[in-house]
């Protein structure tokens, strides 16, 4: 049976999965949601013998029903290959009484790879299916992780080009090096003299520029977005939760009738929403514990039922969670209104107008499986140090927020359920914060020196993605002003 997608903001036209992937956002500004969440048609026992790729097929086929088996398997094969440094793709590691689901074994050692390594293939397949012959131009503003993962995902994919804008002085030295050394004929990286918001709002303007869209159409080009509200990013993320449950089942850690709690370090609410969809699809998941850093909008929301972005934005050691508007939360709001687009739209209007909205007590009741928690920097650093000293296992600063929240939850609730912590980045991506947390003197040492230190401390080899940075030539050195973005894009696309 075909599964259709509709917007969270109006009951307008329903679209097939491939159209939703091509469009990204619905025309009314809403997010695409499946009309109903499909139910897994394999047992945990059956899943437990599958590879990651087979699991991906069995899960994704339920959501992307207009893709043929051949198309979907083709996308999966191209995505989850030896770009990942382990055949397991998303291995579980036991430490501190929990299972860390390592989502950072892909090309850029952050969890964004899980979805961005397959999105380009889903998108080009979707274009073919919808008779779109234009070349797809991905335009992205990044504060670090997304940009590199998108570059790595789209590099060399026929029928696509990608342009990434980043704040010239607003990303870490390793993150910048990762981007400016990106290979591929179809990729361009541009530094902006400004902050992330400048880059982001500049990109939004370009997406909304009708004249530019017309010029591009005449040249056989069209913009598309790789950001995390695209269902082409959400659906691949459901896979690893099913995979993790099946692996725990196989290892005898989970028995019939038991459920796994999941703790997710959260920013845009994409990763934890995928866990929720996995639960709705029938995976044995219990509590969904949403971990925030100092920017604890979501924690406050789960406590009070009010989402309020009117607060100071705090820069932390877990930058990918420094977010005050968690876009994917809209899909959860839609669900707890009982799939009521008008009510969802109303709250999103309040959010963009007054910066806040409140849900009804009835809606709040439907959030009973969710828990919010937060951990400030010192608390997360303590978790890094404690787990390193106890188990010799090193967490990155994002995962450490989740580990700290988990400890607090376990102590306060006496809930002894098996727990999976989503581990969203390799510690090698943030060697300075990590070595500082462990208690090393970092001043006067370069990030790459700290990488070697981390390797010695953790007895793990330096990942290929970081090793390559030592000698990789810089291929992108273009820098522009905020108001030169449009000209820059036209020049890159040969439209100037
Ligand atoms: C993007 C990211 C997150 C946040 O994930 P969301 O899906 O936006 O909630 C957490 N940790 C790391 C390392 C990330 O890159």
Coordinates of C-alpha atoms and ligand atoms in Angstrom, one line a residue:
X1 CA 0.0 0.0 0.0
X2 CA 1.3 3.5 -0.8
X3 CA 2.2 5.7 2.1
X4 CA 1.6 9.4 1.4
X5 CA 3.0 12.4 3.2
X6 CA 1.1 15.6 4.2
X7 CA 2.1 18.9 5.6
X8 CA 1.9 19.6 9.4
X9 CA 0.3 23.0 8.6
X10 CA -2.5 22.3 6.2
X11 CA -4.7 19.5 4.9
X12 CA -3.7 20.2 1.3
X13 CA -2.4 17.9 -1.3
X14 CA -0.7 14.7 -0.2
X15 CA 2.5 13.8 -1.9
X16 CA 4.5 10.6 -2.5
X17 CA 7.7 10.1 -0.6
X18 CA 9.9 11.0 -3.6
X19 CA 8.1 14.3 -4.0
X20 CA 8.5 15.1 -0.3
X21 CA 12.2 14.4 -0.5
X22 CA 12.6 16.6 -3.6
X23 CA 10.7 19.5 -2.0
X24 CA 12.1 19.3 1.5
X25 CA 9.6 21.7 3.0
X26 CA 5.9 21.8 2.1
X27 CA 4.7 24.9 0.2
X28 CA 2.8 26.2 3.3
X29 CA 6.0 26.2 5.3
X30 CA 5.0 23.0 7.1
X31 CA 7.0 19.7 7.4
X32 CA 6.0 16.6 5.6
X33 CA 4.8 13.8 7.9
X34 CA 3.6 10.2 6.9
X35 CA -0.1 9.9 7.0
X36 CA 0.4 7.1 9.4
X37 CA 3.5 5.5 10.8
X38 CA 3.9 2.1 9.2
X39 CA 4.5 -0.9 11.4
X40 CA 7.6 -3.1 11.0
X41 CA 6.7 -6.3 9.2
X42 CA 9.7 -8.3 10.6
X43 CA 10.2 -9.6 14.1
X44 CA 13.1 -8.7 16.3
X45 CA 14.4 -12.2 15.8
X46 CA 14.4 -11.7 12.1
X47 CA 16.1 -8.3 12.3
X48 CA 18.7 -9.7 14.6
X49 CA 20.3 -11.7 11.8
X50 CA 20.4 -8.8 9.4
X51 CA 23.3 -6.6 8.4
X52 CA 22.9 -2.9 8.7
X53 CA 22.1 -2.6 5.0
X54 CA 19.4 -5.2 5.1
X55 CA 17.9 -3.6 8.2
X56 CA 18.0 -0.3 6.3
X57 CA 16.1 -1.8 3.4
X58 CA 13.4 -3.4 5.6
X59 CA 12.8 -0.2 7.5
X60 CA 13.0 2.3 4.7
X61 CA 10.8 0.4 2.3
X62 CA 7.9 0.9 4.7
X63 CA 8.3 4.7 4.6
X64 CA 9.5 5.3 1.0
X65 CA 6.9 3.2 -0.7
X66 CA 7.2 4.7 -4.2
X67 CA 10.8 3.6 -4.4
X68 CA 11.3 0.3 -6.1
X69 CA 13.3 -2.4 -4.3
X70 CA 16.0 -2.0 -6.8
X71 CA 16.2 1.8 -6.4
X72 CA 16.2 1.6 -2.6
X73 CA 18.8 -1.1 -2.4
X74 CA 20.9 0.8 -4.9
X75 CA 20.8 3.9 -2.6
X76 CA 21.6 1.9 0.5
X77 CA 24.6 0.1 -1.2
X78 CA 26.1 3.4 -2.3
X79 CA 25.7 5.0 1.1
X80 CA 26.7 2.4 3.7
X81 CA 29.9 1.1 2.1
X82 CA 33.6 1.4 3.0
X83 CA 33.2 5.1 3.7
X84 CA 32.3 3.7 7.1
X85 CA 35.3 2.3 9.0
X86 CA 33.3 -0.6 10.4
X87 CA 31.1 -3.2 8.7
X88 CA 28.6 -2.8 11.5
X89 CA 28.1 0.8 10.4
X90 CA 26.6 1.7 13.8
X91 CA 28.2 -0.5 16.6
X92 CA 27.2 -0.6 20.2
X93 CA 29.8 -0.1 22.9
X94 CA 29.2 -1.0 26.6
X95 CA 30.3 1.6 29.2
X96 CA 28.9 3.0 32.4
X97 CA 26.1 0.5 32.5
X98 CA 24.7 1.7 29.2
X99 CA 25.1 0.9 25.5
X100 CA 26.6 3.7 23.4
X101 CA 25.3 3.5 19.9
X102 CA 28.2 4.9 17.9
X103 CA 26.8 6.9 15.0
X104 CA 30.1 8.4 14.0
X105 CA 31.9 5.8 11.9
X106 CA 31.2 7.5 8.6
X107 CA 33.2 9.8 6.4
X108 CA 33.1 12.9 8.7
X109 CA 33.0 11.1 12.1
X110 CA 29.7 12.7 13.1
X111 CA 26.2 11.3 13.2
X112 CA 25.1 13.5 10.3
X113 CA 26.8 11.0 8.0
X114 CA 24.1 8.4 8.9
X115 CA 21.6 10.3 6.8
X116 CA 23.7 12.6 4.6
X117 CA 25.5 9.6 3.0
X118 CA 22.2 8.4 1.6
X119 CA 20.3 11.6 1.0
X120 CA 22.1 12.5 -2.3
X121 CA 21.1 9.1 -3.7
X122 CA 17.6 9.3 -2.5
X123 CA 17.3 12.8 -4.0
X124 CA 18.7 11.9 -7.4
X125 CA 16.5 8.8 -7.5
X126 CA 13.5 10.9 -6.6
X127 CA 14.4 13.4 -9.3
X128 CA 14.5 10.6 -11.9
X129 CA 11.2 9.3 -10.7
X130 CA 9.5 12.7 -11.0
X131 CA 11.0 13.4 -14.5
X132 CA 13.1 16.2 -13.1
X133 CA 16.0 16.7 -15.4
X134 CA 17.5 19.8 -13.8
X135 CA 20.8 19.5 -12.0
X136 CA 20.2 19.8 -8.3
X137 CA 22.1 22.5 -6.5
X138 CA 22.4 22.0 -2.7
X139 CA 22.9 25.2 -0.8
X140 CA 23.7 24.9 2.9
X141 CA 24.8 27.2 5.7
X142 CA 26.7 25.4 8.4
X143 CA 28.0 26.0 11.9
X144 CA 30.3 23.0 11.5
X145 CA 29.1 19.4 11.3
X146 CA 26.4 19.5 8.7
X147 CA 28.5 21.3 6.1
X148 CA 31.2 18.7 6.0
X149 CA 28.8 15.8 6.1
X150 CA 26.7 17.3 3.3
X151 CA 29.9 17.9 1.2
X152 CA 31.1 14.4 1.7
X153 CA 27.7 13.0 0.9
X154 CA 27.2 15.0 -2.3
X155 CA 30.8 15.0 -3.6
X156 CA 31.0 13.2 -6.9
X157 CA 27.3 12.3 -7.0
X158 CA 26.2 12.8 -10.7
X159 CA 23.4 15.3 -11.3
X160 CA 24.2 17.3 -8.2
X161 CA 26.3 20.2 -7.1
X162 CA 26.8 21.6 -3.6
X163 CA 27.8 25.0 -2.2
X164 CA 28.4 25.4 1.5
X165 CA 28.7 28.7 3.3
X166 CA 30.3 28.8 6.8
X167 CA 31.1 31.6 9.2
X168 CA 34.8 32.3 8.5
X169 CA 35.7 32.7 12.2
X170 CA 32.9 30.7 13.7
X171 CA 33.9 27.1 13.3
X172 CA 36.6 25.0 15.0
X173 CA 40.0 24.7 13.3
X174 CA 39.4 21.0 12.6
X175 CA 35.9 21.7 11.2
X176 CA 37.3 24.4 8.9
X177 CA 40.1 22.2 7.7
X178 CA 37.7 19.3 7.1
X179 CA 35.6 21.6 4.8
X180 CA 38.3 23.5 2.9
X181 CA 40.1 20.2 1.9
X182 CA 36.9 18.6 0.5
X183 CA 37.6 17.0 -2.9
X184 CA 35.1 16.8 -5.8
X185 CA 34.4 18.6 -9.0
X186 CA 30.8 19.5 -7.9
X187 CA 31.6 21.0 -4.5
X188 CA 32.4 24.5 -3.4
X189 CA 33.0 25.9 0.1
X190 CA 32.8 29.6 0.9
X191 CA 33.7 31.4 4.1
X192 CA 31.4 34.3 5.1
X193 CA 32.7 37.4 7.0
X194 CA 29.9 37.2 9.6
X195 CA 28.4 34.7 12.0
X196 CA 26.3 31.6 11.5
X197 CA 23.0 33.5 11.5
X198 CA 24.4 35.7 8.6
X199 CA 25.2 32.6 6.6
X200 CA 21.8 31.0 7.4
X201 CA 19.7 34.0 6.6
X202 CA 21.7 34.6 3.4
X203 CA 21.0 31.1 2.3
X204 CA 17.3 31.5 3.1
X205 CA 17.1 34.6 1.0
X206 CA 18.7 32.8 -1.9
X207 CA 16.1 30.0 -1.6
X208 CA 13.3 32.6 -1.7
X209 CA 14.7 34.6 -4.6
X210 CA 12.3 34.1 -7.5
X211 CA 14.5 35.9 -10.1
X212 CA 17.4 33.7 -9.2
X213 CA 15.2 30.6 -9.5
X214 CA 14.2 31.7 -13.0
X215 CA 17.7 32.3 -14.1
X216 CA 18.7 28.9 -12.7
X217 CA 15.7 27.1 -14.4
X218 CA 16.8 28.5 -17.7
X219 CA 20.2 27.0 -17.1
X220 CA 18.7 23.7 -16.1
X221 CA 19.5 24.1 -12.4
X222 CA 17.3 24.0 -9.3
X223 CA 18.0 24.5 -5.6
X224 CA 17.3 21.9 -3.0
X225 CA 18.0 21.7 0.7
X226 CA 19.8 19.0 2.6
X227 CA 18.7 20.2 6.0
X228 CA 17.3 18.0 8.7
X229 CA 13.6 18.6 8.2
X230 CA 13.8 16.7 4.9
X231 CA 12.2 13.2 5.4
X232 CA 15.1 11.9 3.3
X233 CA 17.2 12.6 6.4
X234 CA 14.7 11.5 9.0
X235 CA 13.8 8.1 7.6
X236 CA 17.4 6.8 7.4
X237 CA 17.8 7.7 11.1
X238 CA 15.0 5.4 12.1
X239 CA 17.0 2.5 10.9
X240 CA 19.7 2.5 13.6
X241 CA 17.3 2.4 16.5
X242 CA 15.7 -0.8 15.1
X243 CA 19.2 -2.1 14.4
X244 CA 20.3 -1.4 18.0
X245 CA 17.3 -3.1 19.5
X246 CA 17.9 -6.2 17.3
X247 CA 21.5 -6.4 18.3
X248 CA 20.6 -6.2 22.0
X249 CA 18.1 -8.9 21.4
X250 CA 20.6 -11.1 19.6
X251 CA 23.1 -10.6 22.5
X252 CA 20.4 -11.7 25.0
X253 CA 20.3 -8.3 26.7
X254 CA 16.7 -7.8 25.8
X255 CA 13.9 -10.3 26.2
X256 CA 10.3 -10.6 25.1
X257 CA 8.2 -7.7 26.5
X258 CA 11.1 -5.6 27.6
X259 CA 11.8 -2.1 26.2
X260 CA 15.0 -0.1 25.8
X261 CA 15.3 3.5 27.0
X262 CA 16.9 5.8 24.5
X263 CA 18.9 8.9 25.5
X264 CA 19.6 11.4 22.7
X265 CA 21.8 14.6 22.7
X266 CA 19.4 16.9 21.0
X267 CA 19.5 20.1 18.9
X268 CA 17.1 20.2 16.1
X269 CA 15.1 17.3 17.4
X270 CA 15.7 15.1 14.3
X271 CA 17.5 12.3 15.9
X272 CA 15.2 11.8 18.8
X273 CA 12.2 12.1 16.6
X274 CA 13.5 9.2 14.5
X275 CA 13.7 7.2 17.7
X276 CA 10.1 8.1 18.4
X277 CA 9.1 7.0 14.9
X278 CA 11.0 3.7 15.5
X279 CA 8.9 3.2 18.7
X280 CA 5.6 4.0 16.9
X281 CA 6.7 1.5 14.2
X282 CA 6.9 -1.2 16.8
X283 CA 10.5 -1.2 17.9
X284 CA 10.8 -2.1 21.7
X285 CA 11.6 1.4 22.9
X286 CA 10.5 2.7 26.3
X287 CA 11.4 6.2 27.4
X288 CA 12.8 8.8 25.0
X289 CA 15.1 10.9 27.0
X290 CA 15.9 14.2 25.4
X291 CA 19.2 15.7 26.6
X292 CA 20.0 19.4 26.2
X293 CA 23.0 21.5 27.0
X294 CA 22.6 25.0 28.5
X295 CA 20.3 26.0 25.7
X296 CA 17.6 24.0 27.4
X297 CA 14.5 25.1 25.6
X298 CA 13.4 21.5 25.1
X299 CA 13.9 20.6 28.8
X300 CA 11.7 23.5 29.8
X301 CA 9.2 22.5 27.2
X302 CA 8.9 18.9 28.5
X303 CA 8.7 20.3 32.1
X304 CA 6.1 23.0 31.6
X305 CA 4.4 22.5 28.3
X306 CA 5.6 25.9 27.1
X307 CA 8.1 26.3 24.3
X308 CA 9.9 29.6 24.7
X309 CA 12.8 30.7 22.6
X310 CA 13.0 34.2 24.2
X311 CA 16.2 33.7 26.0
X312 CA 19.9 34.2 25.7
X313 CA 21.7 32.0 23.1
X314 CA 24.6 30.4 24.9
X315 CA 27.7 29.2 23.0
X316 CA 28.8 25.8 24.5
X317 CA 31.3 23.0 24.1
X318 CA 28.6 21.1 22.3
X319 CA 27.9 23.5 19.4
X320 CA 25.7 21.2 17.4
X321 CA 23.2 21.4 20.2
X322 CA 23.3 25.2 20.5
X323 CA 19.8 25.7 19.0
X324 CA 16.8 27.7 20.2
X325 CA 14.4 26.6 17.5
X326 CA 14.2 22.8 17.2
X327 CA 12.5 22.6 13.8
X328 CA 11.6 18.9 13.9
X329 CA 9.6 19.4 17.2
X330 CA 6.8 20.5 14.9
X331 CA 6.3 16.9 13.8
X332 CA 5.8 15.9 17.4
X333 CA 3.4 18.8 18.0
X334 CA 1.4 17.7 15.0
X335 CA 1.2 14.2 16.4
X336 CA 0.0 15.2 19.9
X337 CA -2.6 17.5 18.4
X338 CA -4.1 14.3 16.9
X339 CA -2.8 15.2 13.4
X340 CA -4.5 18.6 13.5
X341 CA -2.8 20.8 11.0
X342 CA -4.7 24.0 11.9
X343 CA -3.7 23.7 15.6
X344 CA -0.1 23.0 14.7
X345 CA 0.0 25.9 12.3
X346 CA -1.4 28.2 15.0
X347 CA 1.4 27.3 17.4
X348 CA 4.0 27.7 14.8
X349 CA 2.6 31.1 14.0
X350 CA 2.9 32.0 17.7
X351 CA 6.4 30.7 17.7
X352 CA 7.5 33.0 14.8
X353 CA 5.5 35.9 16.2
X354 CA 5.9 35.9 20.0
X355 CA 8.7 33.3 20.1
X356 CA 6.6 31.0 22.4
X357 CA 3.6 28.7 22.5
X358 CA 1.9 26.5 25.1
X359 CA 0.4 23.1 24.5
X360 CA -2.9 22.0 26.2
X361 CA -2.9 19.5 29.1
X362 CA -4.4 16.9 26.8
X363 CA -1.4 17.3 24.4
X364 CA 1.0 17.2 27.3
X365 CA -0.4 13.9 28.4
X366 CA 0.6 12.4 25.1
X367 CA 4.2 13.2 25.9
X368 CA 4.4 10.7 28.7
X369 CA 7.1 8.6 27.0
X370 CA 9.4 11.6 26.8
X371 CA 11.7 13.0 29.5
X372 CA 13.7 16.1 29.2
X373 CA 17.1 16.5 30.9
X374 CA 20.0 18.9 30.6
X375 CA 23.6 19.1 31.6
X376 CA 25.8 22.2 31.7
X377 CA 29.4 22.1 30.4
X378 CA 31.1 21.3 33.7
X379 CA 28.6 18.4 34.3
X380 CA 29.3 17.0 30.8
X381 CA 33.0 17.4 31.3
X382 CA 32.8 15.4 34.5
X383 CA 31.0 12.6 32.7
X384 CA 33.8 12.5 30.1
X385 CA 36.4 12.2 32.9
X386 CA 34.5 9.8 35.0
X387 CA 33.7 7.3 32.1
X388 CA 37.3 7.6 30.9
X389 CA 38.7 6.8 34.3
X390 CA 36.2 4.0 34.9
X391 CA 36.0 2.3 31.5
X392 CA 38.8 3.9 29.4
X393 CA 36.1 5.0 27.0
X394 CA 36.2 8.6 25.7
X395 CA 33.0 10.5 24.8
X396 CA 32.7 13.6 22.7
X397 CA 31.2 16.7 24.3
X398 CA 27.7 16.1 22.8
X399 CA 27.4 12.5 23.8
X400 CA 28.7 13.5 27.2
X401 CA 25.7 15.7 27.7
X402 CA 23.5 12.7 27.1
X403 CA 25.6 10.5 29.4
X404 CA 25.3 13.1 32.2
X405 CA 21.5 13.3 31.7
X406 CA 21.3 9.6 31.8
X407 CA 23.2 9.4 35.1
X408 CA 20.8 11.9 36.6
X409 CA 17.8 10.1 35.3
X410 CA 18.9 6.7 36.5
X411 CA 19.7 8.1 40.0
X412 CA 16.4 10.0 40.3
X413 CA 14.0 7.4 38.8
X414 CA 15.5 4.0 39.8
X415 CA 14.5 2.9 36.3
X416 CA 16.7 0.0 35.5
X417 CA 15.7 -0.5 31.8
X418 CA 18.5 -1.3 29.3
X419 CA 19.6 2.0 27.9
X420 CA 21.0 3.1 24.6
X421 CA 22.8 6.4 24.4
X422 CA 23.0 7.9 20.9
X423 CA 26.7 8.7 20.5
X424 CA 26.7 11.5 17.9
X425 CA 30.3 12.5 17.3
X426 CA 33.8 11.0 17.6
X427 CA 35.8 12.6 20.4
X428 CA 38.5 13.1 17.7
X429 CA 36.3 15.9 16.3
X430 CA 36.7 17.9 19.5
X431 CA 40.1 17.0 20.9
X432 CA 40.6 20.2 22.9
X433 CA 37.4 20.0 24.9
X434 CA 37.8 16.3 25.5
X435 CA 41.4 16.5 26.6
X436 CA 40.6 19.4 28.9
X437 CA 37.8 17.4 30.4
X438 CA 40.1 14.5 31.1
X439 CA 42.4 17.0 32.9
X440 CA 45.2 17.6 30.4
X441 CA 47.0 20.9 29.9
X442 CA 46.0 22.0 26.3
X443 CA 47.4 25.5 26.1
X444 CA 50.2 25.8 23.6
X445 CA 49.2 22.6 21.8
X446 CA 47.6 22.4 18.4
X447 CA 44.4 20.5 17.8
X448 CA 46.4 17.9 15.8
X449 CA 48.8 17.4 18.7
X450 CA 45.9 16.9 21.0
X451 CA 44.5 14.3 18.5
X452 CA 47.7 12.3 19.1
X453 CA 47.4 12.6 22.8
X454 CA 43.8 11.4 22.6
X455 CA 44.9 8.4 20.6
X456 CA 47.4 7.5 23.3
X457 CA 45.0 8.0 26.1
X458 CA 42.1 6.1 24.6
X459 CA 44.2 3.4 22.9
X460 CA 42.2 3.9 19.7
X461 CA 43.7 4.7 16.2
X462 CA 43.2 8.2 14.8
X463 CA 40.3 8.0 12.4
X464 CA 41.1 8.3 8.7
X465 CA 39.0 11.4 8.5
X466 CA 41.3 13.2 10.9
X467 CA 44.6 11.6 9.7
X468 CA 44.0 12.8 6.2
X469 CA 43.7 16.4 7.4
X470 CA 47.4 16.5 8.3
X471 CA 48.5 16.5 4.7
X472 CA 45.4 17.3 2.7
X473 CA 45.8 20.3 0.4
X474 CA 43.5 23.3 0.9
X475 CA 41.2 23.4 -2.2
X476 CA 38.8 26.1 -1.2
X477 CA 39.9 29.6 -0.1
X478 CA 37.0 31.7 -1.3
X479 CA 35.7 34.2 1.3
X480 CA 32.9 36.7 0.8
X481 CA 30.9 39.4 2.6
X482 CA 27.4 38.6 3.7
X483 CA 25.9 40.8 0.9
X484 CA 28.0 39.1 -1.8
X485 CA 26.5 35.7 -1.4
X486 CA 24.1 35.9 -4.4
X487 CA 26.9 37.1 -6.7
X488 CA 29.1 34.3 -5.4
X489 CA 26.5 31.7 -6.1
X490 CA 25.9 33.0 -9.6
X491 CA 29.6 33.0 -10.3
X492 CA 30.1 29.5 -9.1
X493 CA 27.1 28.3 -11.2
X494 CA 28.4 30.1 -14.3
X495 CA 25.3 32.4 -14.3
X496 CA 27.1 35.7 -13.7
Ligands
LIG1 C1 23.4 17.5 14.8 C2 24.0 17.0 16.0 C3 23.3 16.8 17.2 C4 21.8 17.2 17.3 O1 21.0 16.3 16.5 P1 19.5 16.8 16.1 O2 19.0 15.7 15.2 O3 19.6 18.1 15.5 O4 18.8 16.8 17.4 C5 23.9 16.3 18.3 N1 25.2 16.0 18.3 C6 26.0 16.1 17.2 C7 27.4 15.8 17.2 C8 25.4 16.6 16.0 O5 26.2 16.8 14.9

